[in-house]
Structures are given as structure tokens and as C-alpha cells.
Coordinates of C-alpha atoms in Angstrom, one line a residue:
Chain P
X1 CA -20.3 -24.3 -9.3
X2 CA -19.3 -25.8 -5.8
X3 CA -15.5 -25.6 -5.4
X4 CA -13.2 -27.2 -3.0
X5 CA -11.0 -24.4 -1.5
X6 CA -8.3 -24.2 1.0
X7 CA -7.3 -20.8 2.5
X8 CA -4.2 -20.4 4.7
X9 CA -3.8 -18.2 7.9
X10 CA -7.7 -18.6 8.4
X11 CA -7.6 -18.6 12.2
X12 CA -8.1 -14.8 12.4
X13 CA -8.2 -11.6 10.1
X14 CA -9.0 -11.7 6.5
X15 CA -8.5 -15.4 6.4
X16 CA -11.2 -16.4 8.8
X17 CA -13.7 -13.7 7.3
X18 CA -13.1 -15.0 3.8
X19 CA -13.5 -18.6 4.8
X20 CA -16.9 -17.8 6.3
X21 CA -17.9 -15.8 3.2
X22 CA -16.8 -18.4 0.8
X23 CA -18.7 -21.1 2.8
X24 CA -21.8 -19.0 2.7
X25 CA -21.4 -18.8 -1.0
X26 CA -22.0 -22.6 -1.1
X27 CA -18.3 -23.7 -1.6
X28 CA -16.5 -26.6 0.6
X29 CA -13.9 -24.3 2.6
X30 CA -11.0 -25.7 4.4
X31 CA -9.9 -22.9 6.9
X32 CA -6.2 -23.9 7.3
X33 CA -4.2 -23.0 10.4
X34 CA -1.5 -24.5 12.6
X35 CA -2.0 -25.9 16.2
X36 CA -5.5 -26.9 15.6
X37 CA -5.3 -29.0 18.8
X38 CA -3.3 -26.4 20.7
X39 CA -3.4 -22.7 20.5
X40 CA -5.9 -22.6 18.0
X41 CA -8.4 -25.1 19.3
X42 CA -11.0 -22.3 20.2
X43 CA -10.8 -21.2 16.5
X44 CA -11.4 -24.8 15.3
X45 CA -14.4 -25.1 17.8
X46 CA -15.7 -21.7 16.6
X47 CA -15.7 -22.9 12.9
X48 CA -17.5 -26.1 13.9
X49 CA -20.0 -24.0 15.5
X50 CA -20.3 -21.5 12.8
X51 CA -20.6 -24.3 10.2
X52 CA -23.5 -26.0 12.3
X53 CA -25.3 -22.9 13.0
X54 CA -25.2 -21.6 9.2
X55 CA -25.6 -25.2 7.6
X56 CA -22.5 -24.2 5.6
X57 CA -19.6 -26.6 4.5
X58 CA -16.7 -24.9 6.3
X59 CA -14.0 -27.1 7.9
X60 CA -10.6 -26.7 9.4
X61 CA -7.3 -28.5 8.6
X62 CA -4.1 -28.7 10.5
X63 CA -1.5 -26.7 8.1
X64 CA 1.5 -24.9 9.3
X65 CA 2.8 -22.9 6.5
X66 CA 6.3 -22.8 8.1
X67 CA 6.6 -26.8 7.7
X68 CA 6.8 -28.6 4.4
X69 CA 5.6 -31.7 5.9
X70 CA 2.6 -30.1 7.4
X71 CA 1.7 -28.3 4.1
X72 CA 2.0 -31.7 2.5
X73 CA -0.1 -33.6 4.9
X74 CA -2.9 -30.9 5.0
X75 CA -3.1 -30.7 1.4
X76 CA -3.2 -34.4 0.9
X77 CA -6.1 -34.8 3.7
X78 CA -8.2 -32.5 1.5
X79 CA -7.5 -34.3 -1.8
X80 CA -8.0 -37.6 -0.1
X81 CA -11.5 -36.5 1.2
X82 CA -12.8 -35.0 -2.1
X83 CA -10.4 -36.3 -4.9
X84 CA -9.9 -32.8 -6.0
X85 CA -8.8 -29.2 -5.0
X86 CA -10.0 -26.3 -6.9
X87 CA -8.8 -23.2 -5.3
X88 CA -5.8 -22.3 -3.3
X89 CA -5.7 -19.0 -1.3
X90 CA -2.3 -17.6 -0.1
X91 CA -3.4 -15.5 2.9
X92 CA -1.1 -16.4 5.9
X93 CA 1.2 -13.5 6.7
X94 CA 2.8 -11.6 9.5
X95 CA 3.8 -8.1 10.1
X96 CA 6.7 -6.3 12.1
X97 CA 7.2 -2.7 13.1
X98 CA 10.5 -0.8 13.7
X99 CA 13.6 0.7 12.1
X100 CA 15.0 -1.4 9.5
X101 CA 18.5 -1.2 10.9
X102 CA 17.3 -2.6 14.2
X103 CA 16.1 -6.1 12.8
X104 CA 18.6 -8.8 12.5
X105 CA 19.0 -10.7 9.3
X106 CA 17.5 -13.5 10.9
X107 CA 14.2 -11.6 11.6
X108 CA 14.2 -10.5 7.9
X109 CA 14.5 -14.2 7.0
X110 CA 11.7 -15.3 9.3
X111 CA 9.2 -12.6 7.9
X112 CA 10.2 -13.9 4.4
X113 CA 9.4 -17.4 5.5
X114 CA 6.0 -16.6 6.8
X115 CA 4.9 -14.4 4.2
X116 CA 6.7 -15.9 1.0
X117 CA 8.1 -19.3 1.6
X118 CA 4.8 -20.4 3.1
X119 CA 3.3 -19.9 -0.3
X120 CA 6.0 -22.0 -2.0
X121 CA 5.4 -24.8 0.5
X122 CA 1.6 -24.8 -0.4
X123 CA 2.1 -24.3 -4.0
X124 CA 4.6 -27.3 -4.1
X125 CA 2.2 -29.6 -2.2
X126 CA -1.1 -28.6 -4.0
X127 CA -0.1 -27.6 -7.6
X128 CA 0.5 -31.1 -9.0
X129 CA -3.1 -32.0 -8.1
X130 CA -4.3 -28.7 -9.9
X131 CA -2.0 -29.5 -12.9
X132 CA -3.5 -32.8 -13.1
X133 CA -6.9 -31.6 -13.1
X134 CA -6.1 -29.1 -15.8
X135 CA -8.1 -26.5 -14.1
X136 CA -7.7 -24.5 -10.9
X137 CA -7.4 -21.1 -9.3
X138 CA -4.7 -19.5 -7.3
X139 CA -5.5 -16.5 -5.3
X140 CA -2.8 -14.4 -3.6
X141 CA -3.5 -11.9 -0.7
X142 CA -0.8 -9.3 -1.6
X143 CA -0.6 -5.8 -0.1
X144 CA -0.8 -2.4 -1.5
X145 CA 2.6 -1.7 0.1
X146 CA 4.2 -3.8 -2.7
X147 CA 3.8 -0.6 -5.0
X148 CA 1.9 2.1 -3.2
X149 CA 2.9 4.4 -0.5
X150 CA 5.2 2.9 1.9
X151 CA 5.5 4.7 5.5
X152 CA 8.7 4.0 7.4
X153 CA 9.2 1.2 9.9
X154 CA 7.6 -1.8 8.1
X155 CA 10.6 -2.7 6.0
X156 CA 10.9 -6.6 6.6
X157 CA 7.0 -6.9 5.9
X158 CA 7.1 -4.7 3.0
X159 CA 10.1 -6.3 1.5
X160 CA 8.3 -9.9 2.0
X161 CA 5.0 -8.6 0.4
X162 CA 6.8 -7.1 -2.5
X163 CA 8.4 -10.5 -3.0
X164 CA 5.2 -12.5 -2.6
X165 CA 3.5 -10.1 -5.2
X166 CA 6.4 -10.7 -7.5
X167 CA 6.0 -14.6 -6.9
X168 CA 2.4 -14.3 -7.7
X169 CA 3.3 -12.5 -11.1
X170 CA 5.8 -15.2 -11.9
X171 CA 3.5 -18.0 -11.1
X172 CA 0.7 -16.6 -13.1
X173 CA 2.6 -17.1 -16.5
X174 CA 4.0 -20.5 -15.5
X175 CA 0.6 -22.0 -14.5
X176 CA -1.5 -20.6 -17.4
X177 CA -0.5 -23.3 -19.8
X178 CA -1.7 -25.8 -17.2
X179 CA -5.0 -24.3 -17.1
X180 CA -4.6 -22.7 -13.7
X181 CA -5.8 -19.1 -13.3
X182 CA -4.0 -16.6 -11.1
X183 CA -6.0 -13.7 -9.2
X184 CA -4.2 -11.2 -6.9
X185 CA -6.0 -9.5 -4.1
X186 CA -4.5 -6.2 -3.1
X187 CA -5.5 -4.9 0.4
X188 CA -4.5 -1.4 1.6
X189 CA -3.7 -0.7 5.1
X190 CA -6.3 -1.7 7.5
X191 CA -5.4 -0.5 10.8
X192 CA -8.6 -1.6 12.4
X193 CA -10.8 -4.8 12.1
X194 CA -7.8 -7.3 12.3
X195 CA -4.9 -8.1 14.5
X196 CA -2.5 -7.4 11.8
X197 CA -1.1 -4.3 13.4
X198 CA -1.5 -5.1 17.0
X199 CA 0.3 -8.5 16.7
X200 CA 3.1 -7.2 14.7
X201 CA 6.7 -8.2 15.8
X202 CA 9.4 -5.7 16.9
X203 CA 13.3 -5.5 16.3
X204 CA 15.5 -7.9 18.3
X205 CA 18.1 -5.2 18.4
X206 CA 16.8 -3.0 21.1
X207 CA 19.9 -0.8 21.4
X208 CA 19.7 -0.1 17.8
X209 CA 16.2 0.7 17.9
X210 CA 16.8 3.1 20.7
X211 CA 19.3 5.1 18.7
X212 CA 16.5 5.9 16.4
X213 CA 13.7 6.5 19.1
X214 CA 15.8 8.6 21.1
X215 CA 17.4 10.4 18.1
X216 CA 16.1 12.0 14.9
X217 CA 13.2 9.7 14.7
X218 CA 11.6 10.3 18.1
X219 CA 7.8 10.3 17.6
X220 CA 8.0 8.8 14.2
X221 CA 6.2 5.6 15.1
X222 CA 3.2 7.4 16.5
X223 CA 3.1 9.8 13.7
X224 CA 3.4 7.3 11.0
X225 CA 0.6 5.0 12.4
X226 CA -1.7 8.1 13.1
X227 CA -0.9 9.2 9.7
X228 CA -1.8 6.0 8.0
X229 CA -5.1 5.8 10.2
X230 CA -6.0 9.3 9.1
X231 CA -6.0 8.2 5.4
X232 CA -8.4 5.5 6.2
X233 CA -12.1 6.4 5.8
X234 CA -14.2 6.0 8.8
X235 CA -16.3 3.3 7.0
X236 CA -13.3 1.1 5.7
X237 CA -14.3 -2.4 6.3
X238 CA -12.1 -5.4 6.3
X239 CA -15.1 -7.6 5.0
X240 CA -14.7 -5.9 1.8
X241 CA -11.4 -8.1 1.2
X242 CA -13.5 -11.3 1.9
X243 CA -16.2 -10.2 -0.5
X244 CA -13.7 -9.4 -3.2
X245 CA -12.1 -13.0 -2.7
X246 CA -15.7 -14.6 -3.1
X247 CA -16.4 -12.4 -6.2
X248 CA -13.2 -13.6 -7.8
X249 CA -13.9 -17.4 -7.1
X250 CA -17.6 -17.0 -8.3
X251 CA -16.5 -15.4 -11.5
X252 CA -16.3 -17.9 -14.5
X253 CA -12.8 -19.5 -15.5
X254 CA -10.7 -17.3 -17.8
X255 CA -12.8 -14.3 -16.8
X256 CA -11.3 -13.5 -13.4
X257 CA -9.6 -10.0 -12.7
X258 CA -5.7 -10.5 -12.5
X259 CA -6.0 -8.0 -9.8
X260 CA -8.6 -6.6 -7.5
X261 CA -7.6 -3.6 -5.3
X262 CA -9.4 -3.0 -1.8
X263 CA -7.6 0.1 -0.7
X264 CA -10.0 2.6 1.2
X265 CA -7.0 4.8 1.8
X266 CA -6.1 5.1 -1.9
X267 CA -2.5 4.8 -1.4
X268 CA -1.7 4.7 -5.2
X269 CA -1.0 1.1 -5.6
X270 CA -4.0 0.8 -7.9
X271 CA -2.5 3.0 -10.4
X272 CA 1.1 1.8 -10.2
X273 CA -0.3 -1.9 -10.7
X274 CA -2.3 -0.9 -13.5
X275 CA 0.9 0.5 -15.4
X276 CA 2.9 -2.4 -14.1
X277 CA 0.6 -5.1 -15.4
X278 CA 0.2 -3.2 -18.6
X279 CA 4.0 -3.2 -19.3
X280 CA 4.3 -6.8 -18.3
X281 CA 1.6 -7.7 -20.9
X282 CA 3.6 -5.6 -23.4
X283 CA 6.6 -7.5 -22.9
X284 CA 4.9 -10.9 -23.3
X285 CA 3.7 -9.6 -26.6
X286 CA 6.9 -8.5 -27.6
X287 CA 8.6 -11.8 -27.0
X288 CA 6.0 -14.0 -28.6
X289 CA 4.5 -15.3 -25.2
X290 CA 1.3 -13.5 -25.1
X291 CA -0.6 -16.8 -24.5
X292 CA 0.9 -17.0 -21.0
X293 CA -1.2 -14.0 -20.0
X294 CA -4.5 -16.1 -20.0
X295 CA -5.1 -19.6 -18.5
X296 CA -5.7 -22.2 -21.0
X297 CA -9.1 -23.7 -21.6
X298 CA -8.2 -27.4 -21.0
X299 CA -11.4 -28.9 -19.6
X300 CA -15.0 -28.1 -20.3
X301 CA -16.4 -25.5 -18.1
X302 CA -19.5 -26.1 -16.3
X303 CA -20.3 -22.6 -15.8
Chain C
X1 CA 35.5 15.3 -3.3
X2 CA 37.4 12.0 -2.5
X3 CA 35.1 9.5 -1.1
X4 CA 35.9 6.2 0.7
X5 CA 33.6 3.6 -1.1
X6 CA 32.9 0.0 -0.5
X7 CA 31.1 -2.1 -3.2
X8 CA 29.8 -5.8 -2.8
X9 CA 30.2 -8.6 -5.1
X10 CA 33.0 -6.7 -7.0
X11 CA 34.8 -9.8 -8.1
X12 CA 33.1 -9.7 -11.6
X13 CA 30.2 -7.9 -13.5
X14 CA 28.8 -4.7 -12.6
X15 CA 30.6 -4.7 -9.3
X16 CA 34.1 -5.1 -10.8
X17 CA 33.3 -2.5 -13.6
X18 CA 31.9 0.0 -11.2
X19 CA 34.9 -0.3 -8.8
X20 CA 37.4 0.4 -11.5
X21 CA 35.4 3.3 -12.8
X22 CA 34.9 5.0 -9.4
X23 CA 38.8 4.5 -8.8
X24 CA 39.3 6.5 -12.1
X25 CA 37.2 9.1 -10.8
X26 CA 39.4 9.7 -8.0
X27 CA 37.9 7.9 -5.2
X28 CA 39.3 5.4 -2.6
X29 CA 37.5 2.1 -3.6
X30 CA 37.2 -1.1 -1.9
X31 CA 36.2 -3.8 -4.2
X32 CA 34.7 -6.4 -1.5
X33 CA 34.3 -10.0 -2.4
X34 CA 34.7 -13.3 -0.4
X35 CA 37.5 -15.9 -0.6
X36 CA 40.0 -13.2 -1.6
X37 CA 42.8 -15.7 -0.6
X38 CA 40.9 -18.6 -2.2
X39 CA 38.8 -18.7 -5.3
X40 CA 38.9 -14.9 -5.7
X41 CA 42.8 -14.7 -5.5
X42 CA 43.0 -14.1 -9.1
X43 CA 40.6 -11.2 -8.7
X44 CA 42.5 -9.7 -6.0
X45 CA 45.7 -10.0 -8.2
X46 CA 44.1 -8.3 -11.1
X47 CA 42.7 -5.5 -8.9
X48 CA 46.2 -4.9 -7.5
X49 CA 47.7 -4.8 -11.0
X50 CA 44.9 -2.6 -12.2
X51 CA 45.4 -0.1 -9.5
X52 CA 49.3 -0.1 -10.1
X53 CA 49.1 0.4 -13.9
X54 CA 46.5 3.3 -13.7
X55 CA 47.7 4.8 -10.5
X56 CA 44.2 4.7 -9.0
X57 CA 43.2 4.1 -5.3
X58 CA 41.5 0.7 -5.8
X59 CA 41.8 -2.0 -3.2
X60 CA 40.2 -5.1 -2.3
X61 CA 38.7 -6.4 1.1
X62 CA 37.5 -9.9 2.3
X63 CA 33.8 -9.5 2.7
X64 CA 31.3 -12.4 2.4
X65 CA 27.8 -10.8 2.3
X66 CA 26.3 -14.3 3.6
X67 CA 28.2 -14.0 7.0
X68 CA 27.4 -11.3 9.6
X69 CA 30.8 -11.7 10.9
X70 CA 32.6 -11.2 7.7
X71 CA 30.6 -8.1 7.0
X72 CA 31.3 -6.7 10.4
X73 CA 35.2 -7.5 9.9
X74 CA 35.3 -6.1 6.4
X75 CA 33.7 -2.8 7.1
X76 CA 35.6 -2.4 10.2
X77 CA 38.9 -3.0 8.2
X78 CA 37.9 0.0 6.0
X79 CA 36.8 2.3 8.8
X80 CA 40.1 1.6 10.8
X81 CA 42.2 2.5 7.6
X82 CA 40.5 5.8 6.9
X83 CA 38.5 6.8 10.1
X84 CA 35.4 7.1 7.7
X85 CA 33.3 5.4 5.2
X86 CA 31.3 7.7 2.8
X87 CA 29.5 5.2 0.3
X88 CA 28.0 1.8 0.4
X89 CA 27.1 0.1 -2.9
X90 CA 25.0 -2.9 -2.6
X91 CA 25.7 -4.8 -5.7
X92 CA 26.3 -8.6 -4.8
X93 CA 23.6 -10.8 -6.4
X94 CA 22.8 -14.2 -7.8
X95 CA 20.1 -15.4 -10.2
X96 CA 18.5 -18.7 -10.9
X97 CA 16.4 -19.9 -13.8
X98 CA 13.7 -22.5 -14.0
X99 CA 10.0 -23.1 -13.1
X100 CA 8.9 -21.6 -9.7
X101 CA 7.4 -24.7 -8.6
X102 CA 10.7 -26.9 -9.1
X103 CA 12.7 -24.6 -6.7
X104 CA 12.6 -25.8 -3.1
X105 CA 11.8 -23.2 -0.3
X106 CA 15.4 -23.6 0.8
X107 CA 16.5 -22.3 -2.7
X108 CA 14.2 -19.4 -2.4
X109 CA 15.6 -18.6 1.0
X110 CA 19.2 -18.8 -0.4
X111 CA 18.4 -16.6 -3.2
X112 CA 16.9 -14.0 -0.5
X113 CA 19.9 -14.3 1.4
X114 CA 22.3 -13.6 -1.3
X115 CA 20.2 -10.6 -2.8
X116 CA 18.5 -9.2 0.4
X117 CA 19.8 -10.3 3.5
X118 CA 23.3 -9.6 2.3
X119 CA 22.4 -5.8 2.2
X120 CA 20.9 -5.9 5.7
X121 CA 24.3 -7.3 6.9
X122 CA 26.4 -4.8 5.4
X123 CA 24.1 -2.1 6.4
X124 CA 24.1 -3.2 10.0
X125 CA 27.9 -3.2 10.0
X126 CA 28.3 0.1 8.3
X127 CA 25.3 2.3 9.0
X128 CA 26.4 3.3 12.6
X129 CA 29.5 5.0 11.1
X130 CA 27.6 6.8 8.5
X131 CA 25.1 8.1 11.1
X132 CA 28.1 9.1 13.3
X133 CA 29.3 11.2 10.5
X134 CA 26.1 12.6 9.9
X135 CA 26.7 12.1 6.0
X136 CA 26.7 9.3 3.8
X137 CA 25.3 7.7 0.6
X138 CA 24.0 4.3 0.0
X139 CA 23.6 3.0 -3.4
X140 CA 21.4 -0.1 -4.2
X141 CA 21.7 -2.0 -7.5
X142 CA 18.2 -3.1 -8.0
X143 CA 16.7 -4.6 -11.2
X144 CA 14.0 -3.5 -13.7
X145 CA 12.4 -6.9 -13.0
X146 CA 11.0 -5.5 -9.7
X147 CA 8.4 -3.4 -11.5
X148 CA 9.2 -4.0 -15.3
X149 CA 8.2 -6.6 -17.8
X150 CA 8.9 -10.2 -16.1
X151 CA 9.5 -13.1 -18.4
X152 CA 8.9 -16.7 -16.8
X153 CA 11.4 -18.9 -14.9
X154 CA 13.1 -16.1 -13.1
X155 CA 10.9 -16.2 -9.8
X156 CA 13.4 -16.7 -6.9
X157 CA 15.4 -14.1 -8.3
X158 CA 12.7 -11.6 -9.2
X159 CA 11.1 -12.1 -5.8
X160 CA 14.3 -11.3 -4.1
X161 CA 15.1 -8.3 -6.3
X162 CA 11.4 -6.8 -5.5
X163 CA 12.1 -7.2 -1.9
X164 CA 15.5 -5.6 -2.3
X165 CA 14.1 -2.7 -4.1
X166 CA 11.4 -2.3 -1.4
X167 CA 14.1 -2.4 1.3
X168 CA 15.9 0.3 -0.4
X169 CA 12.8 2.6 -0.4
X170 CA 12.1 1.8 3.1
X171 CA 15.7 2.6 4.1
X172 CA 15.6 5.8 2.3
X173 CA 13.0 7.3 4.5
X174 CA 14.6 5.9 7.7
X175 CA 18.2 7.4 6.9
X176 CA 17.3 10.6 5.7
X177 CA 17.1 12.3 8.9
X178 CA 20.5 10.9 9.8
X179 CA 22.0 12.9 6.8
X180 CA 22.3 9.7 4.7
X181 CA 21.2 9.9 1.0
X182 CA 19.8 6.9 -0.9
X183 CA 20.1 6.2 -4.7
X184 CA 18.8 3.3 -6.6
X185 CA 20.3 2.0 -9.9
X186 CA 17.8 0.1 -11.9
X187 CA 19.7 -2.0 -14.6
X188 CA 17.4 -3.8 -17.3
X189 CA 18.3 -7.1 -18.6
X190 CA 21.9 -7.5 -19.7
X191 CA 22.0 -10.9 -21.1
X192 CA 25.7 -10.3 -22.4
X193 CA 28.6 -8.7 -20.7
X194 CA 28.2 -10.2 -17.3
X195 CA 28.2 -13.8 -16.1
X196 CA 24.8 -13.1 -14.6
X197 CA 22.7 -15.3 -16.8
X198 CA 25.5 -17.9 -17.4
X199 CA 26.1 -18.5 -13.8
X200 CA 22.5 -18.7 -12.8
X201 CA 21.4 -21.5 -10.6
X202 CA 18.9 -24.1 -11.4
X203 CA 15.9 -25.9 -9.6
X204 CA 16.8 -28.8 -7.1
X205 CA 13.5 -30.7 -7.8
X206 CA 14.5 -32.1 -11.3
X207 CA 11.4 -34.2 -11.5
X208 CA 9.1 -31.2 -11.2
X209 CA 11.3 -29.3 -13.7
X210 CA 11.1 -32.2 -16.2
X211 CA 7.1 -32.2 -15.8
X212 CA 7.2 -28.4 -17.2
X213 CA 10.1 -29.1 -19.8
X214 CA 8.4 -32.0 -21.2
X215 CA 4.9 -30.6 -20.7
X216 CA 3.2 -27.4 -21.9
X217 CA 6.2 -25.5 -21.3
X218 CA 8.6 -27.4 -23.7
X219 CA 10.8 -25.0 -25.4
X220 CA 9.9 -22.1 -23.2
X221 CA 13.4 -21.4 -21.8
X222 CA 14.8 -20.9 -25.1
X223 CA 12.1 -18.8 -26.4
X224 CA 12.0 -16.7 -23.4
X225 CA 15.9 -16.0 -23.3
X226 CA 15.8 -15.5 -27.1
X227 CA 13.1 -13.0 -26.6
X228 CA 14.7 -11.1 -23.8
X229 CA 17.9 -10.9 -25.9
X230 CA 15.9 -9.8 -28.9
X231 CA 14.7 -6.8 -27.0
X232 CA 18.3 -5.6 -26.3
X233 CA 19.8 -3.1 -28.7
X234 CA 23.0 -4.5 -30.2
X235 CA 24.9 -1.6 -28.5
X236 CA 23.6 -2.4 -25.0
X237 CA 26.8 -1.9 -22.9
X238 CA 27.1 -3.2 -19.3
X239 CA 29.6 -0.3 -18.7
X240 CA 26.6 2.1 -18.5
X241 CA 25.8 0.8 -15.3
X242 CA 29.3 1.5 -13.8
X243 CA 29.1 5.0 -15.4
X244 CA 25.7 5.8 -14.0
X245 CA 27.1 4.7 -10.3
X246 CA 29.9 7.3 -10.7
X247 CA 27.7 9.9 -12.0
X248 CA 25.5 9.4 -8.8
X249 CA 28.6 9.5 -6.4
X250 CA 29.9 12.7 -7.9
X251 CA 26.6 14.3 -7.8
X252 CA 26.6 16.8 -4.7
X253 CA 25.0 15.7 -1.7
X254 CA 21.2 16.1 -1.5
X255 CA 20.9 16.6 -5.3
X256 CA 21.3 12.9 -6.3
X257 CA 18.7 11.1 -8.1
X258 CA 16.5 8.8 -6.2
X259 CA 16.6 6.4 -9.2
X260 CA 18.7 5.9 -12.3
X261 CA 17.4 3.6 -15.0
X262 CA 19.7 1.8 -17.4
X263 CA 17.6 -0.3 -19.3
X264 CA 18.5 -0.5 -23.1
X265 CA 15.6 -3.1 -23.5
X266 CA 12.9 -0.4 -22.1
X267 CA 10.9 -3.1 -20.4
X268 CA 8.5 -0.4 -18.8
X269 CA 10.2 -0.4 -15.2
X270 CA 11.1 3.3 -15.7
X271 CA 7.6 4.3 -16.2
X272 CA 6.2 2.1 -13.5
X273 CA 8.9 3.5 -10.9
X274 CA 8.1 7.0 -12.0
X275 CA 4.6 6.4 -10.9
X276 CA 5.3 4.5 -7.8
X277 CA 8.0 7.0 -6.5
X278 CA 5.3 9.8 -7.0
X279 CA 2.6 8.2 -5.1
X280 CA 5.2 7.4 -2.4
X281 CA 6.0 11.0 -2.2
X282 CA 2.3 12.0 -2.2
X283 CA 1.7 9.6 0.8
X284 CA 4.6 11.1 2.8
X285 CA 3.1 14.7 2.2
X286 CA -0.4 13.3 3.3
X287 CA 0.9 12.2 6.6
X288 CA 3.2 14.9 7.3
X289 CA 6.5 13.2 6.8
X290 CA 7.6 15.0 3.8
X291 CA 10.9 15.7 5.2
X292 CA 11.9 12.2 4.9
X293 CA 12.0 12.4 1.2
X294 CA 15.2 14.3 1.2
X295 CA 18.5 13.7 3.2
X296 CA 19.0 16.3 6.1
X297 CA 22.0 18.7 5.8
X298 CA 23.7 18.0 9.0
X299 CA 27.3 18.9 8.0
X300 CA 28.9 21.6 5.9
X301 CA 29.3 20.3 2.5
X302 CA 32.6 20.8 0.8
X303 CA 31.3 20.7 -2.6

């Protein structure tokens, strides 16, 4: 069934790949990004060219996840064009690298904003439509770091992704009775194939960072990143994340996996999440809220 | 060994109990709180009376965890008085209750500020002193919700606590080479014995909240809270959290537990954290950073 889909942070990385893969699968896909007429104008042109060349329904929409007004306008533009919105994909995110102590509280707040508050803005703009439909799907691109091995120097990002994963889990039970399904994609560390690591932010407090770099943590950044890369099989391919998203979308309503792990390095997150999701289900049963674990069938499924 | 200790959010709840218990154990304890000459003046008087009656070294210090300047001033006051600071206890926190969609992004940001950025402000004020000493202890009061069963309607709090737990884990490996030990206290849900639930915040977007309350989620809040309370044994006692903190402080350096769970309801967090901490250790071994798992012995231990 052809779905109307919006994906955030789709100017590059997982988002750009997933948008193209979903369009190839036959869906109407809005690759959302900020600055569509500015910095990202080349990405908009690339999307248009790609759509024309491959005869797929891939579009862009201006949506700055840092702005409530922009999220509202972007989502309304999609709903106005199609009268519906079937799938939201929370993919926008940003990373930073350096000793925790050298990041200012403001930098921690910024990473929380881009990785977590972003999803809240998009949800508040889009969920009323999905609830009205009595049918929808929310996909969250989480991170294996939320519960797997966590090397040093990624604290503002790891903290934000742990929060984002937690928020996904909370929303899952609060949307199920509205007929909205939740599916969490959990990528491991892909040090190649996206700009995620290369474009990461650095600590504002350079003096504090220097105390680490010239003290007992000298050489740590190189060793940590080299270590992370060494865990990655040579054939690790970021397109596996896009493929997983397509698979989730194309699985019938009510049958979609709660989580899909794509972690070539096997950092352990899949094991931890398996246990965590199990104890979560156990608690819902113990307190008589087991129905929240699965989305309600409120409308006739075409599939 | 007598330690100089600061604990945040000590005007009530776990913080007030832990401050008293630590003072009884023979330590110099600063119960930190905001508005010591305003709203919390009665708490300051109560601390002074308690200290005099029991002949223990329990004091208060003005420290608003929401303000960088206040954190800096409060920590410097302690260091000026004693020439050292041995233990930081991150306990300040706040809860909210309601459907995720009805909280504004600003409310999510506020909960992140009080529960997470608070610890960053205190760490940046205090850690230079602990690093200079080559010895110290940071205790984090996390929450079983970070990885255990998570009932609906606590999303901004759960997201923040998941982030706080993640930050604790990141700091652990970034402080160990400085001779600073990390210990995480993981309380389960205590619905009685503190004001945590009673004082929780509510969603600003009342219209959105009403759609849930008058729709498919009618009656959910009562059922969820009743369910949570039903999991709690009748003899669940919040003082167990304070006792656990004293035990951690009084355990010799280098031998302290990475985590201590105090979860009478057994929501499953202890099992999940056990697996998570194990895969974390495994990754550090795989990438040659195993030494980060334990604090370095940089100074002669008296104990």
C-alpha cells in the first residue's frame, strides 16, 4: 500500500538514503530538511533530479526541526497536499566528540534540542492528523549507544540518544490506543558512509579539553575512534539502515517489529534491548495495561 | 575516613534523608539547596537543629542547580572552608506526569535542565578540585525507569533520567584515570515517602491532554499509578536509598559498586543494567581501554 511519509534530517546520511529507498518501494516520500532555498538547495536539486531519473515520488519539504513553526508549516504542507500523513520517521540528529567536562551546559542543551526536542516538535505537529486517521506509524532512528557499549567522549550525544530512545518507548504505549504503531530502528556505530563522525561538534571549553588531552587522556580520542572502527566489519554498509526502514514500512500494520537492530559491530545493544523490552512488557501485564503493547486495529486494513 | 560531601536537592526526599544518614556516619555533609534564605529557610533551620541535636556535621549551602554561577559559588564555598571536596552526590530532580504529546518542547527542555544539565553544572564547578586531589567519588541518583518497566505518562522525566544515567556512564570512564570513582544508585518507583509524585509537573497544553483524557486513554492515569503502587511491597522504605548511599561512601576506594539497585517493586531494571554494564565492559576490553573501567590509584589510601 502506497504511504505518505515524512523523514527528518534527510539532506544526507541515513535520512537521504532511506528517503530514496522508500520512494523506490513505491511510496510518496517527503525528504525534509532545513534551508531548502539556502545551504541545502543543492540537496533539493539532487532529490528532484533523482525523482525524475528514477520516476519515483520523492519530494522535499522545508522543515527545520529546531523550530516549532517550521515543523508545523512543513507537516501542514504535506497534509494539505495529500489529505493524510501515514508515516513519520524521526531521523534528524547531530553528534559531538570530546570530554564531557569540557562541554558547556548550553552545548548539552543544544544536542538535546537537535536529537530529542526535534522529535517532540514534529510529533506535536503531526500526531493530531495520525490520531484523526486512527492509523499511522512512527519510526524512530535511535542508536545502539543507548544501551550498548559506550566509548568515551560522546557523552552529550549518547545522553540525548538515550533520552530519544526512552521517549520512543513512552510514545509507543501512549499512541497504541489511537491506532498508531511504533517501530524503533537501532543502528550501531557506522564510522564510514555518513558524515556523522566527521561533522561532529567539539567542546566549547577548550582549556578544560586541553587538561584531558595533555593529561591522563592523551591519545584517547585516536584510540577510541580506532577501536570503534576496528569493531566494524569491512563490509558494514549504511544502506542496511535504509533497507531496514523500508522493511518496517512495508510490513503490515500491527505486525511490525518494535525494534530492528542494524549493528555490524555487535556492541551488545541488541541483547540489552531484548531484555529491556521484555521487562517492559512484563510490567504492562502486571499492572493490567497489556493492551498498550500493540496498536489498536481501528480501521480496516487494506493489506 | 571522614569525607567532605555535597549532595544536591537535599531540601527534601532522598536528598534530605541521605544528608542526615551520611552525617550520622561521621562525614562533613553539605545539604545543598536553592533559596536557603527564602522558600527553603525552614529546611535550613531544620538542618541546623538536627545537626545540633545529634551532634553531627551537617550543614547547608546555597546551590541552585539551574544556575551555573550558583553552582560555582556553592562549590567554592565548600572548598574554601575545607581545602577539599571528596564526594559529589547528584540527587536533584523533578518529575512530571501526563501524555507526552501534551508537553511543550520547552517543558521537555526544563525537565532536562533540572535532571541532567544540573549535574553538568555541578560537575564543571567541582571536578577540577577532585582531579587536582587525584581522588574523589561521584554518586549519581539515577532511576530504574532508565532501563526497567516504564508505565505511560512519565515521558519527559523518563527521557531525562535515561540521559542522566547515560551521562553517569560516560563520566565514569572519563574520570577513572584522574583517580575519581563513579557509583550509580538506581532507586525504583517509591510512590510513598517522598513528594516526588505529589509535586510532579503537568502538561502545559491542556487541550491536547484533554484529548487523551476524554478519549481512549480515559482512566489511564489512575490505573497506571494504582498499578505502580500495587507493585510496591507494603514495607518499601525510602530510607533504604539513603542507607545505600552511605554504604557506597563508606566502601574503600576502588571497591565501590558501579551500581546499587534499591527497587522494592523489582521492575526489571537490575537485570537489564546487569547485562548493559557487562556489554559495556566487554567493549572496553575489545578496544583496549579496559583500564577505564576502574579508577586509578593515584594517592595512598588511608583505608
